[in-house]
Amino acid sequence: MSDCAQCVVRNRAICSGLSPEELLALGQKGRKQTVKRGQTLVWEGDDSLVVANVISGVLKLSVSTADGREQIVGIVFPSDFIGRPFGKESPYSVTALSDAEVCVFHRSTFDQFAREHPELQHKLLQRTLIELDEARQWMMLLGKKTAEERIATLLIRISERLSADGCTGPLLNLDEFELPMDRQQMADILGLTIETVSRQLTRIKSSGVIALPDRRRVVIHDRQALLDLAEAA
Amino acid sequence: MSDCAQCVVRNRAICSGLSPEELLALGQKGRKQTVKRGQTLVWEGDDSLVVANVISGVLKLSVSTADGREQIVGIVFPSDFIGRPFGKESPYSVTALSDAEVCVFHRSTFDQFAREHPELQHKLLQRTLIELDEARQWMMLLGKKTAEERIATLLIRISERLSADGCTGPLLNLDEFELPMDRQQMADILGLTIETVSRQLTRIKSSGVIALPDRRRVVIHDRQALLDLAEAA
DNA sequence: CGCCTTTCTTGACCTAGGTCAATGATAGGA
DNA sequence: TCCTATCATTGACCTAGGTCAAGAAAGGCG
């Protein structure tokens, strides 16, 4: 792989904290790969052969029932880690929502390297714990929140995540951004239908809290009001 | 703490894999504590001061909205780990569903010990990854499954978990067991109301797939049929 | 620039599951 | 053992959100 020391996600991905020598050693085991929008990198139930860091783009993690219902169980942004280390089957699919670049490793190679480098393993643990916390917050949303609360929560979360991505500071709370997904995908994240998503967005727009200049663009006019709509964090 | 080498969850908890000396060192930092049914060990939002292993009993992890809606985001059985290492706030409450015994550590003490013992950290990572997979399966249930599918899934999961607990082999799939929770708690796990839980249980009972000899007891008469009701895993 | 495909919005209607309220069971405690 | 405080079930009714079916906007692409 090309020079990890120059990597744009160098300071935020799990590789941060590795010594220059370790970074080099890990870098030699990985390779950069581009993924086209819509392309699936890992299939649910398949042998988990690769893990990766996201360099650019946005991907979804999803699980499906036998009869085709799909639930998106995670959205992955640049600097996030994807794949299931230390386990032979992937419990979900990983699919690109936009064109993306990832830095891929063979799972077994990565597993071995991680076991030999406690600092890397620690980073991975920290990240997994955070993901678990987030998954549990989302369980609350899916189990107990109304459609309007769900939409408001999603908009807040995406705006936070996208602004954190700028990496210029803690959180500057982007008030205008591009949705990295279409309406159907929003519905699959929120446990709703596309029609309900559409209706609730129009409702919130009509109240003046947000504007929707085009399909993908969102402008938050009154963040506090949106937070109130989202209820508890 | 008393002798870890004699601990009933010795081979299943994260302490498994530690050398006798390490086990002793860790054991000296912890203490055994009993928790009464209904008692809350950790409050959502509070400083995360303790972590623990569950020795006996069953506990719930829950998060609440400002207006009092509660979602149970995890059920914890003997040999499971509780608490949020490497993070200062607990994102959920931990409450005993039955009287329980836990083996408690100060979080900071535990964090330090874990960082010095990669094997322990690895066990913790493995466990966290499994919990994350389970949380995501549950997101599918909460986002897309019908009430009947939810109930069937819960019954299957509990029976599997309780039989694994016997620790006599891989999975013997207990066909008769005691629910470690009441109807309201089932509802809070499944994102339903107590009435819907009750109605669906009666429905499944009427179809002959299960029997309910008393409030807590469940007998699975036709496991395959129950699996079919639960749809996809 | 118009055509076609896909995506999004909106409306009319329906239903799974929620709400409210009454009744029935059970477990402890005196 | 009876009494009382839960806890669970059942029924009648309601509503948030799902379903089905038109339209209306955007993109692409020749």
Coordinates of C-alpha atoms (C1' of nucleotides) in Angstrom, one line a residue:
Chain A
M1 CA 0.0 0.0 0.0
S2 CA 1.1 3.6 -0.5
D3 CA 2.4 5.7 2.3
C4 CA 0.2 5.3 5.4
A5 CA 2.0 8.3 7.0
Q6 CA 0.2 10.5 4.4
C7 CA -3.2 8.9 4.8
V8 CA -6.0 11.4 5.3
V9 CA -7.6 9.3 8.1
R10 CA -4.2 8.6 9.7
N11 CA -5.1 10.4 12.9
R12 CA -8.6 9.1 13.4
A13 CA -8.5 5.5 12.2
I14 CA -7.5 2.7 14.4
C15 CA -4.0 3.0 13.0
S16 CA -3.5 6.1 15.0
G17 CA -1.3 5.4 18.0
L18 CA 0.9 2.9 16.1
S19 CA 4.6 3.7 16.0
P20 CA 6.0 4.6 12.6
E21 CA 7.5 1.1 12.3
E22 CA 4.3 -0.6 13.2
L23 CA 2.4 1.6 10.8
L24 CA 4.8 0.5 8.1
A25 CA 4.4 -3.2 8.9
L26 CA 0.6 -2.9 8.9
G27 CA 0.6 -0.8 5.8
Q28 CA 2.5 -3.6 3.9
K29 CA -0.3 -6.0 4.7
G30 CA -3.1 -3.9 3.4
R31 CA -4.1 -2.5 0.0
K32 CA -6.2 0.4 -1.1
Q33 CA -9.4 -0.5 -2.9
T34 CA -12.1 1.6 -4.5
V35 CA -15.8 0.6 -4.1
K36 CA -18.5 1.9 -6.4
R37 CA -21.7 3.2 -5.1
G38 CA -24.1 0.2 -4.6
Q39 CA -21.3 -2.4 -4.6
T40 CA -21.3 -4.8 -1.7
L41 CA -18.0 -5.5 -0.1
V42 CA -19.1 -8.2 2.3
W43 CA -22.3 -10.3 2.2
E44 CA -24.3 -11.2 5.3
G45 CA -23.6 -14.8 6.3
D46 CA -20.5 -15.1 4.1
D47 CA -17.1 -16.0 5.4
S48 CA -15.6 -12.8 6.8
L49 CA -12.5 -12.6 4.7
V50 CA -11.7 -9.0 4.9
V51 CA -11.7 -6.1 7.3
A52 CA -11.0 -2.5 6.3
N53 CA -10.6 1.2 7.2
V54 CA -12.8 3.6 5.4
I55 CA -10.7 6.4 3.7
S56 CA -13.5 8.2 1.9
G57 CA -17.2 7.7 1.1
V58 CA -20.1 6.3 3.2
L59 CA -21.2 2.6 3.5
K60 CA -24.1 0.9 5.2
L61 CA -24.2 -2.3 7.3
S62 CA -27.4 -4.2 6.8
V63 CA -29.2 -7.4 7.7
S64 CA -32.1 -9.0 5.9
T65 CA -34.9 -11.4 6.6
A66 CA -35.6 -14.4 4.4
D67 CA -38.5 -12.6 2.9
G68 CA -36.5 -9.6 1.9
R69 CA -37.1 -7.0 4.6
E70 CA -33.9 -5.1 5.2
Q71 CA -32.8 -3.2 8.3
I72 CA -29.7 -1.0 8.1
V73 CA -27.8 -1.5 11.4
G74 CA -25.0 0.9 10.9
I75 CA -23.6 3.7 8.7
V76 CA -19.9 3.9 8.3
F77 CA -18.0 7.1 7.6
P78 CA -14.3 7.9 6.7
S79 CA -11.9 6.7 9.5
D80 CA -14.4 4.1 10.6
F81 CA -13.5 0.4 10.7
I82 CA -15.5 -2.2 8.9
G83 CA -15.6 -6.0 9.1
R84 CA -15.8 -8.6 11.8
P85 CA -12.4 -9.4 13.2
F86 CA -12.0 -12.6 15.3
G87 CA -15.1 -14.3 13.8
K88 CA -15.5 -16.3 10.7
E89 CA -18.9 -15.2 9.5
S90 CA -20.0 -11.7 8.8
P91 CA -23.4 -11.1 10.5
Y92 CA -24.3 -8.3 8.1
S93 CA -23.6 -7.0 4.6
V94 CA -21.4 -4.0 3.9
T95 CA -22.5 -1.9 0.9
A96 CA -21.3 1.4 -0.4
L97 CA -23.8 4.2 -0.3
S98 CA -21.5 6.4 -2.3
D99 CA -18.3 5.7 -4.2
A100 CA -15.7 4.9 -1.6
E101 CA -12.1 4.2 -0.9
V102 CA -11.2 1.6 1.7
C103 CA -8.0 0.2 3.0
V104 CA -8.4 -3.6 3.0
F105 CA -6.8 -6.4 5.0
H106 CA -7.2 -10.1 5.0
R107 CA -9.0 -10.8 8.2
S108 CA -6.7 -13.5 9.3
T109 CA -3.7 -11.4 8.7
F110 CA -5.3 -8.5 10.5
D111 CA -6.4 -10.7 13.4
Q112 CA -2.8 -11.9 13.9
F113 CA -1.3 -8.4 13.7
A114 CA -3.9 -7.2 16.2
R115 CA -3.1 -9.9 18.6
E116 CA 0.6 -9.0 18.4
H117 CA -0.1 -5.3 18.9
P118 CA -2.0 -4.6 22.1
E119 CA -2.2 -0.9 21.3
L120 CA -4.1 -1.7 18.1
Q121 CA -6.3 -4.1 19.9
H122 CA -7.0 -1.5 22.5
K123 CA -8.1 1.0 19.8
L124 CA -10.3 -1.6 18.2
L125 CA -11.9 -2.3 21.6
Q126 CA -12.5 1.4 22.3
R127 CA -14.1 1.7 18.9
T128 CA -16.2 -1.4 19.3
L129 CA -17.5 -0.2 22.7
I130 CA -18.5 3.1 21.1
E131 CA -20.3 1.3 18.3
L132 CA -22.1 -0.9 20.8
D133 CA -23.2 2.2 22.8
E134 CA -24.5 3.7 19.5
A135 CA -26.3 0.5 18.5
R136 CA -28.1 0.5 21.9
Q137 CA -29.1 4.2 21.5
W138 CA -30.5 3.1 18.2
M139 CA -32.4 0.3 19.8
M140 CA -34.2 2.9 21.9
L141 CA -35.1 4.8 18.8
L142 CA -36.4 1.7 17.0
G143 CA -38.3 0.4 20.0
K144 CA -39.8 3.5 21.4
K145 CA -39.6 6.6 19.3
T146 CA -42.3 8.1 17.0
A147 CA -41.6 8.7 13.3
E148 CA -41.0 12.4 13.8
E149 CA -38.5 11.8 16.6
R150 CA -36.7 9.2 14.5
I151 CA -36.3 11.6 11.5
A152 CA -35.2 14.4 13.8
T153 CA -32.7 12.2 15.5
L154 CA -31.3 10.9 12.2
L155 CA -30.8 14.5 10.9
I156 CA -29.0 15.5 14.1
R157 CA -26.8 12.5 14.1
I158 CA -25.7 12.8 10.5
S159 CA -25.0 16.5 10.9
E160 CA -22.8 15.8 13.9
R161 CA -21.0 13.0 12.2
L162 CA -20.3 14.9 9.1
S163 CA -19.0 17.9 11.0
A164 CA -16.8 15.7 13.1
D165 CA -15.4 14.4 9.9
G166 CA -14.1 17.8 8.9
C167 CA -11.7 17.1 11.8
T168 CA -11.1 20.7 12.4
G169 CA -12.2 20.6 16.0
P170 CA -14.5 18.8 18.4
L171 CA -18.0 19.5 16.9
L172 CA -19.0 22.5 14.9
N173 CA -22.5 21.2 14.2
L174 CA -22.9 21.6 10.5
D175 CA -26.2 23.3 9.7
E176 CA -26.1 22.5 6.0
F177 CA -25.1 19.2 4.6
E178 CA -25.8 16.5 2.0
L179 CA -27.6 13.3 3.0
P180 CA -25.4 10.4 2.2
M181 CA -28.4 8.2 1.4
D182 CA -31.7 8.2 -0.4
R183 CA -35.2 8.1 1.2
Q184 CA -35.5 4.3 1.1
Q185 CA -32.2 4.0 3.0
M186 CA -33.4 6.5 5.6
A187 CA -36.5 4.4 6.0
D188 CA -34.4 1.2 6.4
I189 CA -32.3 2.9 9.0
L190 CA -35.3 4.2 11.0
G191 CA -37.6 1.2 10.8
L192 CA -40.1 3.1 8.7
T193 CA -41.4 3.2 5.2
I194 CA -40.3 5.6 2.5
E195 CA -43.7 7.3 2.5
T196 CA -43.6 8.0 6.2
V197 CA -40.0 9.4 5.9
S198 CA -41.2 11.7 3.1
R199 CA -44.3 12.9 4.9
Q200 CA -42.4 13.6 8.2
L201 CA -39.7 15.5 6.3
T202 CA -42.3 17.7 4.6
R203 CA -43.9 18.2 8.0
I204 CA -40.7 19.4 9.7
K205 CA -39.9 21.5 6.6
S206 CA -43.3 23.1 6.7
S207 CA -42.8 24.0 10.4
G208 CA -39.7 26.0 9.3
V209 CA -37.2 24.0 11.4
I210 CA -35.4 22.7 8.3
A211 CA -35.2 23.4 4.6
L212 CA -34.7 20.9 1.8
P213 CA -33.3 22.7 -1.2
D214 CA -33.0 19.5 -3.1
R215 CA -33.4 15.7 -2.6
R216 CA -30.1 15.3 -0.8
R217 CA -29.5 18.7 0.8
V218 CA -30.6 19.6 4.3
V219 CA -30.4 23.0 6.0
I220 CA -31.1 23.1 9.7
H221 CA -32.7 26.5 10.5
D222 CA -33.4 25.9 14.1
R223 CA -31.2 23.2 15.7
Q224 CA -32.7 23.6 19.1
A225 CA -36.1 22.9 17.8
L226 CA -34.8 19.9 15.9
L227 CA -33.2 18.6 19.1
D228 CA -36.5 19.1 20.9
L229 CA -38.3 17.1 18.2
A230 CA -35.7 14.3 18.6
E231 CA -36.5 14.2 22.4
A232 CA -33.9 12.5 24.6
A233 CA -30.5 11.9 23.1
Chain B
M1 CA -12.3 -11.7 47.0
S2 CA -12.6 -15.3 47.8
D3 CA -10.9 -17.9 45.6
C4 CA -11.4 -17.1 41.9
A5 CA -10.1 -20.6 41.0
Q6 CA -13.3 -22.0 42.5
C7 CA -15.6 -19.5 40.8
V8 CA -18.6 -21.1 39.0
V9 CA -18.2 -18.9 36.0
R10 CA -14.5 -19.3 36.0
N11 CA -14.3 -21.0 32.5
R12 CA -16.8 -18.8 30.8
A13 CA -16.2 -15.3 32.1
I14 CA -13.6 -13.0 30.7
C15 CA -11.2 -14.2 33.4
S16 CA -10.9 -17.5 31.6
G17 CA -7.5 -17.6 29.9
L18 CA -5.7 -15.8 32.6
S19 CA -2.8 -17.5 34.2
P20 CA -3.2 -18.6 37.9
E21 CA -1.0 -15.7 39.0
E22 CA -3.0 -13.2 36.9
L23 CA -6.2 -14.6 38.2
L24 CA -5.0 -14.1 41.7
A25 CA -3.9 -10.5 41.0
L26 CA -7.2 -9.6 39.4
G27 CA -9.1 -11.4 42.1
Q28 CA -7.5 -9.2 44.8
K29 CA -8.8 -6.1 43.1
G30 CA -12.5 -7.3 43.0
R31 CA -15.1 -8.1 45.5
K32 CA -18.2 -10.2 45.4
Q33 CA -21.5 -8.3 45.8
T34 CA -25.1 -9.4 46.0
V35 CA -27.8 -7.4 44.2
K36 CA -31.4 -7.7 45.2
R37 CA -34.1 -8.0 42.5
G38 CA -35.1 -4.6 41.3
Q39 CA -31.9 -2.9 42.6
T40 CA -30.0 -0.7 40.1
L41 CA -26.2 -1.2 40.1
V42 CA -25.4 1.6 37.6
W43 CA -27.6 4.5 36.5
E44 CA -27.8 5.8 32.9
G45 CA -25.7 8.9 32.6
D46 CA -23.9 8.5 35.8
D47 CA -20.1 8.2 36.1
S48 CA -19.2 4.7 35.2
L49 CA -17.5 3.7 38.4
V50 CA -17.7 0.0 38.4
V51 CA -17.6 -3.0 36.0
A52 CA -18.4 -6.5 37.0
N53 CA -18.8 -10.2 36.1
V54 CA -22.2 -11.8 36.7
I55 CA -21.9 -14.9 38.8
S56 CA -25.6 -15.7 39.2
G57 CA -28.9 -14.1 38.4
V58 CA -30.1 -12.0 35.5
L59 CA -29.9 -8.3 34.9
K60 CA -31.2 -5.8 32.3
L61 CA -29.5 -2.9 30.6
S62 CA -31.9 -0.1 29.8
V63 CA -32.1 3.4 28.4
S64 CA -35.0 5.8 29.0
T65 CA -36.3 9.0 27.4
A66 CA -36.9 12.2 29.3
D67 CA -40.7 11.4 29.3
G68 CA -40.2 8.0 30.8
R69 CA -40.4 5.5 27.9
E70 CA -37.9 2.7 28.6
Q71 CA -36.2 0.4 26.2
I72 CA -34.3 -2.6 27.5
V73 CA -31.1 -2.8 25.3
G74 CA -29.6 -6.0 26.8
I75 CA -30.1 -8.9 29.1
V76 CA -27.2 -10.2 31.1
F77 CA -26.7 -13.7 32.3
P78 CA -24.2 -15.5 34.5
S79 CA -20.6 -15.3 33.1
D80 CA -21.5 -12.1 31.2
F81 CA -19.6 -8.9 31.7
I82 CA -21.3 -5.6 32.7
G83 CA -20.3 -2.0 32.7
R84 CA -18.6 0.3 30.3
P85 CA -14.8 0.1 30.5
F86 CA -12.7 2.9 29.1
G87 CA -15.4 5.4 29.2
K88 CA -16.5 7.7 31.9
E89 CA -20.2 7.7 31.6
S90 CA -22.5 4.7 31.5
P91 CA -24.9 5.0 28.5
Y92 CA -27.5 2.8 30.2
S93 CA -28.7 1.6 33.6
V94 CA -28.0 -1.9 34.9
T95 CA -30.8 -3.4 37.1
A96 CA -31.2 -6.8 38.6
L97 CA -34.2 -8.8 37.2
S98 CA -33.6 -11.4 39.9
D99 CA -31.5 -11.5 43.0
A100 CA -27.9 -11.7 41.6
E101 CA -24.3 -12.1 42.6
V102 CA -21.7 -10.1 40.8
C103 CA -18.0 -9.7 41.1
V104 CA -17.3 -6.0 41.0
F105 CA -14.2 -4.0 40.1
H106 CA -13.5 -0.2 40.2
R107 CA -13.6 0.7 36.6
S108 CA -10.3 2.6 36.7
T109 CA -8.6 -0.3 38.4
F110 CA -10.0 -2.7 35.9
D111 CA -9.1 -0.5 33.0
Q112 CA -5.6 -0.4 34.1
F113 CA -5.4 -4.1 34.7
A114 CA -6.9 -4.8 31.2
R115 CA -4.4 -2.5 29.5
E116 CA -1.6 -4.4 31.2
H117 CA -3.0 -7.8 30.2
P118 CA -3.6 -8.1 26.5
E119 CA -5.1 -11.5 26.9
L120 CA -7.9 -10.1 29.1
Q121 CA -8.3 -7.2 26.7
H122 CA -8.7 -9.7 23.9
K123 CA -11.4 -11.6 25.7
L124 CA -13.2 -8.4 26.4
L125 CA -12.9 -7.4 22.7
Q126 CA -14.3 -10.8 21.6
R127 CA -17.2 -10.4 24.0
T128 CA -17.9 -6.9 22.9
L129 CA -17.9 -7.9 19.3
I130 CA -20.4 -10.6 20.0
E131 CA -22.6 -8.2 22.0
L132 CA -22.5 -5.8 19.1
D133 CA -23.6 -8.5 16.7
E134 CA -26.4 -9.4 19.0
A135 CA -27.4 -5.7 19.4
R136 CA -27.6 -5.5 15.6
Q137 CA -29.7 -8.6 15.3
W138 CA -32.0 -7.0 17.8
M139 CA -32.1 -3.8 15.7
M140 CA -33.5 -5.9 12.8
L141 CA -36.2 -7.3 15.2
L142 CA -37.1 -3.8 16.5
G143 CA -37.1 -2.2 13.0
K144 CA -38.8 -4.8 10.9
K145 CA -40.4 -7.7 12.7
T146 CA -44.1 -8.2 13.6
A147 CA -45.2 -8.7 17.2
E148 CA -45.6 -12.4 16.7
E149 CA -42.1 -12.8 15.2
R150 CA -40.7 -10.7 18.1
I151 CA -42.2 -12.9 20.8
A152 CA -41.1 -16.1 19.1
T153 CA -37.6 -14.8 18.6
L154 CA -37.4 -13.8 22.3
L155 CA -38.5 -17.2 23.5
I156 CA -36.0 -19.0 21.3
R157 CA -33.2 -16.7 22.4
I158 CA -33.9 -17.1 26.1
S159 CA -34.2 -20.9 25.8
E160 CA -30.8 -21.0 23.9
R161 CA -29.2 -18.7 26.4
L162 CA -30.4 -20.6 29.4
S163 CA -29.4 -23.9 28.0
A164 CA -25.9 -22.6 27.1
D165 CA -25.7 -21.6 30.8
G166 CA -25.9 -25.1 32.0
C167 CA -22.5 -25.3 30.4
T168 CA -22.8 -29.0 29.9
G169 CA -22.2 -28.8 26.2
P170 CA -22.7 -26.6 23.2
L171 CA -26.5 -26.1 23.0
L172 CA -29.0 -28.6 24.2
N173 CA -32.0 -26.3 23.5
L174 CA -34.0 -26.3 26.7
D175 CA -37.6 -26.9 25.9
E176 CA -38.9 -25.9 29.3
F177 CA -37.7 -22.9 31.3
E178 CA -38.5 -20.1 33.6
L179 CA -38.7 -16.6 32.1
P180 CA -36.3 -14.3 33.9
M181 CA -38.6 -11.3 33.5
D182 CA -42.2 -10.3 33.7
R183 CA -44.5 -9.2 30.9
Q184 CA -43.7 -5.5 31.1
Q185 CA -40.1 -6.3 30.8
M186 CA -40.7 -8.5 27.8
A187 CA -42.6 -5.6 26.3
D188 CA -39.7 -3.2 27.0
I189 CA -37.2 -5.6 25.3
L190 CA -39.4 -6.1 22.2
G191 CA -40.6 -2.5 21.7
L192 CA -44.2 -3.6 22.3
T193 CA -46.8 -3.0 25.0
I194 CA -47.6 -5.4 27.8
E195 CA -51.1 -6.1 26.2
T196 CA -49.6 -7.0 22.9
V197 CA -47.1 -9.4 24.5
S198 CA -49.9 -11.0 26.5
R199 CA -52.2 -11.4 23.4
Q200 CA -49.4 -12.8 21.2
L201 CA -48.4 -15.3 23.9
T202 CA -52.0 -16.5 24.2
R203 CA -52.2 -16.8 20.4
I204 CA -49.0 -18.9 20.2
K205 CA -50.2 -20.9 23.1
S206 CA -53.6 -21.5 21.5
S207 CA -51.9 -22.8 18.4
G208 CA -50.2 -25.5 20.5
V209 CA -46.6 -24.4 19.8
I210 CA -45.9 -23.5 23.4
A211 CA -47.6 -24.0 26.8
L212 CA -47.6 -21.6 29.7
P213 CA -48.1 -23.6 32.9
D214 CA -47.7 -20.4 35.0
R215 CA -46.7 -16.8 34.6
R216 CA -43.1 -17.5 34.3
R217 CA -42.8 -21.0 32.9
V218 CA -42.6 -21.7 29.2
V219 CA -42.8 -25.1 27.5
I220 CA -41.8 -25.3 23.9
H221 CA -43.8 -28.1 22.3
D222 CA -42.8 -27.5 18.7
R223 CA -39.5 -25.8 18.4
Q224 CA -39.4 -25.9 14.6
A225 CA -42.8 -24.2 14.5
L226 CA -41.6 -21.5 16.9
L227 CA -38.5 -21.0 14.8
D228 CA -40.7 -20.6 11.8
L229 CA -42.7 -18.0 13.6
A230 CA -39.5 -16.2 14.4
E231 CA -38.6 -16.1 10.7
A232 CA -35.0 -15.3 10.0
A233 CA -32.5 -15.7 12.8
Chain C
dC1 C1' -33.4 19.7 -25.6
dG2 C1' -36.9 16.2 -25.0
dC3 C1' -37.4 11.3 -23.4
dC4 C1' -37.2 7.9 -20.1
dT5 C1' -36.1 6.1 -15.7
dT6 C1' -35.7 6.5 -11.2
dT7 C1' -36.9 8.9 -7.0
dC8 C1' -39.9 11.5 -4.3
dT9 C1' -44.2 13.4 -2.8
dT10 C1' -49.0 13.3 -1.9
dG11 C1' -53.6 11.3 -1.2
dA12 C1' -57.0 7.8 0.2
dC13 C1' -57.6 4.0 2.7
dC14 C1' -56.5 0.1 6.0
dT15 C1' -54.5 -2.5 9.8
dA16 C1' -51.3 -3.9 13.5
dG17 C1' -50.6 -2.7 17.5
dG18 C1' -51.5 1.0 21.1
dT19 C1' -54.8 2.8 24.7
dC20 C1' -58.1 2.6 28.1
dA21 C1' -60.8 0.0 31.1
dA22 C1' -62.6 -4.1 33.3
dT23 C1' -61.8 -8.6 35.1
dG24 C1' -59.2 -12.7 36.5
dA25 C1' -55.3 -14.9 38.5
dT26 C1' -51.4 -15.5 42.0
dA27 C1' -48.3 -14.8 45.6
dG28 C1' -47.3 -13.3 50.2
dG29 C1' -48.4 -11.7 54.6
dA30 C1' -51.2 -11.4 58.8
Chain D
dT1 C1' -57.1 -19.1 55.5
dC2 C1' -58.4 -15.0 53.7
dC3 C1' -57.0 -10.4 52.1
dT4 C1' -54.5 -7.4 49.4
dA5 C1' -51.3 -6.0 46.0
dT6 C1' -49.5 -7.0 42.1
dC7 C1' -49.5 -9.0 37.6
dA8 C1' -51.7 -10.9 33.6
dT9 C1' -55.5 -11.4 30.4
dT10 C1' -59.2 -9.9 27.7
dG11 C1' -62.3 -6.7 25.3
dA12 C1' -63.7 -2.4 22.8
dC13 C1' -62.0 1.1 20.5
dC14 C1' -58.5 4.3 18.3
dT15 C1' -54.5 6.0 15.8
dA16 C1' -49.8 6.1 13.9
dG17 C1' -47.9 4.5 10.4
dG18 C1' -48.3 1.0 6.6
dT19 C1' -50.2 0.0 1.9
dC20 C1' -51.6 1.0 -2.6
dA21 C1' -51.9 4.1 -6.3
dA22 C1' -51.4 8.5 -8.8
dG23 C1' -48.6 12.3 -10.0
dA24 C1' -44.6 15.4 -9.8
dA25 C1' -39.6 16.3 -9.9
dA26 C1' -35.1 15.3 -11.0
dG27 C1' -31.3 13.2 -13.2
dG28 C1' -29.1 10.9 -17.3
dC29 C1' -28.5 10.2 -22.0
dG30 C1' -29.3 10.1 -26.9

